[in-house]
């Protein structure tokens, strides 16, 4: 017979667990969205290509090394957001001048357009594999992205994006259906280091942390529901765990599908040919969701960057940056990126890799600016970046520079 006080104790324990779980769910926000969106369609295609090269002894350790570095960078962006309570372009403008803020916004906006092209390629390729004609798939993708990003209130959009992130889980059953052999495991870790390996590592680093993510974290905190450092850190940590896990899953899919590297314009056709229709279809579902989530998130981040760099005054923090006088720019940006997909002879795999690599090349500049801002005691107050994190940030900058050097010189 169960004692009454034990029943009361268990009920209180369950209530405490449910309360903590509820508070943890409430803390989920821009950190998780940003990290999951960073595993975008272009990123997932680049991970698939990377995994197929049989160099996982280089790529998986690099992926896990980038995780704490990504945390440091995103946590710095969080600190800047909480300390200044300003959009990131406004902070750059005050620290470095409006000209620098405008130039930085235009450069990153251009990079984001290239990334958006890879998102639409990924989404359209996924729908095509599932039986939707290419042009119709592109139109559907464009309408959906414009529809989700048309929410007037940021928090409504954030909740919608979090719900959409669930479909990323389709990559897991795609991996399970491959049934890799012992030989497949050995082969996946057998490749030697080459110049192509360096380029793939640069692309991997550019996908692990991209310049737009700093703006997204900073501005989403400014406009959203993260009110303190503790909840924001939990949000970022969860996002990084999800990002690294899903990236590992997709690289393993590339490694276990075949002993032949990805070739051709559409990596999904390679996966379907060597891995089977079921694995490819599940991958396509995850890929469409990844592209959809990233296209929505990156286009919002771009709208924030340009609007705050060029606007004469701050916009309503509860209003989505895709509304107001810059709505036309947002629609034009997304539409142009979609139209580029109609150009013939586009290689989805190569464009995806170069989009991530170009972002990695600009990353040192973005990190230098972030470091200078985070070290400014006048701006940051008690949240100023300490010496230990300055060393970590400097090391991260050097890693990006070294990878770029090995890629283009080696």
mmCIF file of C-alpha atoms in Angstrom, residues 49 81 149 177 197 204 217 268 285 314 331 405:
data_model
loop_
_atom_site.group_PDB
_atom_site.id
_atom_site.type_symbol
_atom_site.label_atom_id
_atom_site.label_comp_id
_atom_site.label_asym_id
_atom_site.label_seq_id
_atom_site.Cartn_x
_atom_site.Cartn_y
_atom_site.Cartn_z
ATOM 1 C CA UNK A 49 28.601 16.474 -50.378
ATOM 2 C CA UNK A 81 21.749 42.742 -27.330
ATOM 3 C CA UNK A 149 7.563 36.411 -43.479
ATOM 4 C CA UNK A 177 17.045 3.369 -43.892
ATOM 5 C CA UNK A 197 39.404 18.987 -48.022
ATOM 6 C CA UNK A 204 31.793 23.673 -43.013
ATOM 7 C CA UNK A 217 20.579 36.697 -32.537
ATOM 8 C CA UNK A 268 19.207 14.372 -54.309
ATOM 9 C CA UNK A 285 11.211 16.418 -46.681
ATOM 10 C CA UNK A 314 14.278 52.861 -34.991
ATOM 11 C CA UNK A 331 9.842 41.046 -51.465
ATOM 12 C CA UNK A 405 44.748 30.451 -46.722
#
